[in-house]
XYZ file of C-alpha atoms in Angstrom:
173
model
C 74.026 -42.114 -25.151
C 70.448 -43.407 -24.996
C 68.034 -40.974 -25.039
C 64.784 -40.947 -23.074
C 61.122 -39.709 -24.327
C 59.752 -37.216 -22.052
C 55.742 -37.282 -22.349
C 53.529 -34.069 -21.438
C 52.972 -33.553 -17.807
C 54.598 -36.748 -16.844
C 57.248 -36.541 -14.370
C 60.524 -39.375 -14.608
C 62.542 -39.946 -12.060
C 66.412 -40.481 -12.645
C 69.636 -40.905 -10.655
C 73.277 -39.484 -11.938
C 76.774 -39.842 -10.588
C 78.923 -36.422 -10.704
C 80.263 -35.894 -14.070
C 77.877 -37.696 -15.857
C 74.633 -36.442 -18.742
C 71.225 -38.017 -19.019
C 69.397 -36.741 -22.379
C 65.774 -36.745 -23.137
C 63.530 -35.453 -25.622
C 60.069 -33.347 -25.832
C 57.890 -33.113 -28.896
C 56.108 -30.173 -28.238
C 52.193 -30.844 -30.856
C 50.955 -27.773 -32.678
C 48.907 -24.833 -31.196
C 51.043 -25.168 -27.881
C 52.481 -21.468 -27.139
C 55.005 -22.163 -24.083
C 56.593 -25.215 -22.325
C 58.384 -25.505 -19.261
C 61.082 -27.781 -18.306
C 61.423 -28.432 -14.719
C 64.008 -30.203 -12.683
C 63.869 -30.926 -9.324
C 66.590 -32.654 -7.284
C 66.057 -34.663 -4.145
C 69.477 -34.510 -3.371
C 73.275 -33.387 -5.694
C 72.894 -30.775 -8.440
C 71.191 -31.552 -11.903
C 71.585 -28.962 -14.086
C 69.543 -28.640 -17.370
C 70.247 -27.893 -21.092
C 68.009 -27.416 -24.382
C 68.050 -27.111 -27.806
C 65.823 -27.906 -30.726
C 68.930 -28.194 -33.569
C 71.533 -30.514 -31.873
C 72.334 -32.317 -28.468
C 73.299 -29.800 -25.997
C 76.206 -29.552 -24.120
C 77.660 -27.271 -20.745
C 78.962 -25.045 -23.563
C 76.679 -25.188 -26.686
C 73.190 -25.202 -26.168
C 70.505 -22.692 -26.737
C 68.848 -22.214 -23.442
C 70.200 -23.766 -19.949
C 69.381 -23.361 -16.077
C 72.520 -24.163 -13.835
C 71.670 -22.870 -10.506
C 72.125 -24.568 -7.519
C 69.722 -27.203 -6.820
C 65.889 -27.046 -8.797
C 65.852 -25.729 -12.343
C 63.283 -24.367 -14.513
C 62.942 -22.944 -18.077
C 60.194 -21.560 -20.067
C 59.793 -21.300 -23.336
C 57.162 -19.295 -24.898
C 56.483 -17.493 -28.446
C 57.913 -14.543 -27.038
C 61.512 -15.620 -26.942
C 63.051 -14.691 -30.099
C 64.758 -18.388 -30.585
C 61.496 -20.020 -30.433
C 60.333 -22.508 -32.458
C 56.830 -23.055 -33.520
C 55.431 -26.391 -33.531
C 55.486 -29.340 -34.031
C 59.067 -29.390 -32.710
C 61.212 -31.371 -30.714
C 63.685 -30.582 -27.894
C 66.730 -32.104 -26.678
C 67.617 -31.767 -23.248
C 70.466 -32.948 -21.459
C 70.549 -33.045 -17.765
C 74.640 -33.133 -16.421
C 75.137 -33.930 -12.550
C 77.771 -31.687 -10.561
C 77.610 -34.189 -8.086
C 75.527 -37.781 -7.301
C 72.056 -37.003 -7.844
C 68.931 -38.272 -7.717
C 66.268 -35.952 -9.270
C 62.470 -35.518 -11.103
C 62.301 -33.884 -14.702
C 59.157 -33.138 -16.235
C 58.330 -31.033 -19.339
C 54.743 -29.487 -19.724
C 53.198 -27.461 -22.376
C 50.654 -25.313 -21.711
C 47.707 -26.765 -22.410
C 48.486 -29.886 -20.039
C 48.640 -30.343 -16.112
C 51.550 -31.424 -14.767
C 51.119 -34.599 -12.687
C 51.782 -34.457 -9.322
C 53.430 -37.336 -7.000
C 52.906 -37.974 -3.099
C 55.886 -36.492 -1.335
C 57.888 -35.314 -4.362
C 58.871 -31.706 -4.474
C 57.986 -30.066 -8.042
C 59.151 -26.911 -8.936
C 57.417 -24.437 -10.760
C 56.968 -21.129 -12.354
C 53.903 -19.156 -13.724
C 54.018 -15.672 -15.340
C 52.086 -13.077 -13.775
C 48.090 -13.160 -14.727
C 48.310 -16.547 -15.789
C 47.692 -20.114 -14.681
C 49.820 -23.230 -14.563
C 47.648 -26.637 -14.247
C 48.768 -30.032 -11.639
C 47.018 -32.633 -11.076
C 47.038 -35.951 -8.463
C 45.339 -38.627 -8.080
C 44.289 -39.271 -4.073
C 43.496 -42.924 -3.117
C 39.994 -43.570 -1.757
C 41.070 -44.278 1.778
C 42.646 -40.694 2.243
C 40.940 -38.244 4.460
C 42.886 -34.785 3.477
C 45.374 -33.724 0.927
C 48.170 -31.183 2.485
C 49.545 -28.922 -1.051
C 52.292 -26.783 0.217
C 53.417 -23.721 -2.043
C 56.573 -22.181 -1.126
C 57.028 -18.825 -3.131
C 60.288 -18.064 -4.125
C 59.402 -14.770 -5.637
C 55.587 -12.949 -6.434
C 52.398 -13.980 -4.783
C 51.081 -17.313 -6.148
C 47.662 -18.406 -5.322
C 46.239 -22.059 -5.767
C 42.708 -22.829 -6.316
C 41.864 -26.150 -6.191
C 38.712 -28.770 -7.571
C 37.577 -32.032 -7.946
C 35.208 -30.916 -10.104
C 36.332 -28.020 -12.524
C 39.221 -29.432 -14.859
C 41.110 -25.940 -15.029
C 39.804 -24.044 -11.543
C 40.494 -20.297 -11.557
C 39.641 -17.194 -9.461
C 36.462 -17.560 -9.894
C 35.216 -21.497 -10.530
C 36.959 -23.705 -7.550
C 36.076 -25.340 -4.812
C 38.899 -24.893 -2.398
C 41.756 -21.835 -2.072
């Protein structure tokens, strides 16, 4: 199986048909504390595996998300199978059914890039911030950024100026 190199924050966009594993990889550089994996199907049923010690599998694999549609896991230094870095994961997506789909792994000190009309899923832990970022063409005259919660209260602050906006340095809300 080939595998493909997943780089920080960068999305990749991949197609299955049912029955049938894509793997990738994710070097995760020193000093990062979390990363999150992210899958998010346009249409069929991706689900996502992970381990850091061998290629995973539907039944061997040390952290997996196989609900219906989008997936996420995060990994931070709180889980008691983390690994510190440098280290690299080894993910293997496996299609249900025919799908098309957008992976992206992010640690946390990067922002996740985002793409015109392509869902991205997300979590963030209560208190703290996850980071996006897109690039809008000079010719645009607004920027629609939908959030739909599936559980808590996220807010979004937004900048063109600040790299990392928060509660209190932003320019939009």
């Amino acid at each position: 199986e080939t595998r493909l190199v997943l780089l920080d924050g960068m999305p990749q966009h991949a197609a299955l048909g049912g029955g049938e594993w894509q793997y990738y990889t994710f070097t995760l550089s020193g000093g990062a504390t979390s990363t999150r994996f992210a899958i998010t199907p346009s249409f069929g049923d991706p689900d996502l595996y992970l381990s850091t010690d061998r290629e995973p599998t539907r039944e061997e694999h040390t952290w997996a998300s196989s609900n219906v549609g989008a997936d996420v896991l995060l990994v931070t230094r709180d889980d008691p199978l983390w690994t510190p870095p440098p280290v690299t994961y080894r993910l293997g997506v496996y299609a249900w059914s025919s799908s098309n789909y957008t992976i992206v792994a992010s640690s946390g000190s990067t922002q996740t890039l985002l793409e015109d009309g392509v869902p991205n899923r997300g979590s963030v832990r209560a208190g703290e911030y996850e980071y996006y970022k897109v690039y809008v063409d000079d010719n645009a005259t607004d920027l629609e950024l939908i959030v739909t919660p599936l559980s808590g209260d996220p807010d979004v602050f937004a900048s063109h100026v600040v790299a990392r906006p928060n509660a209190s340095h932003h320019e939009f809300a």
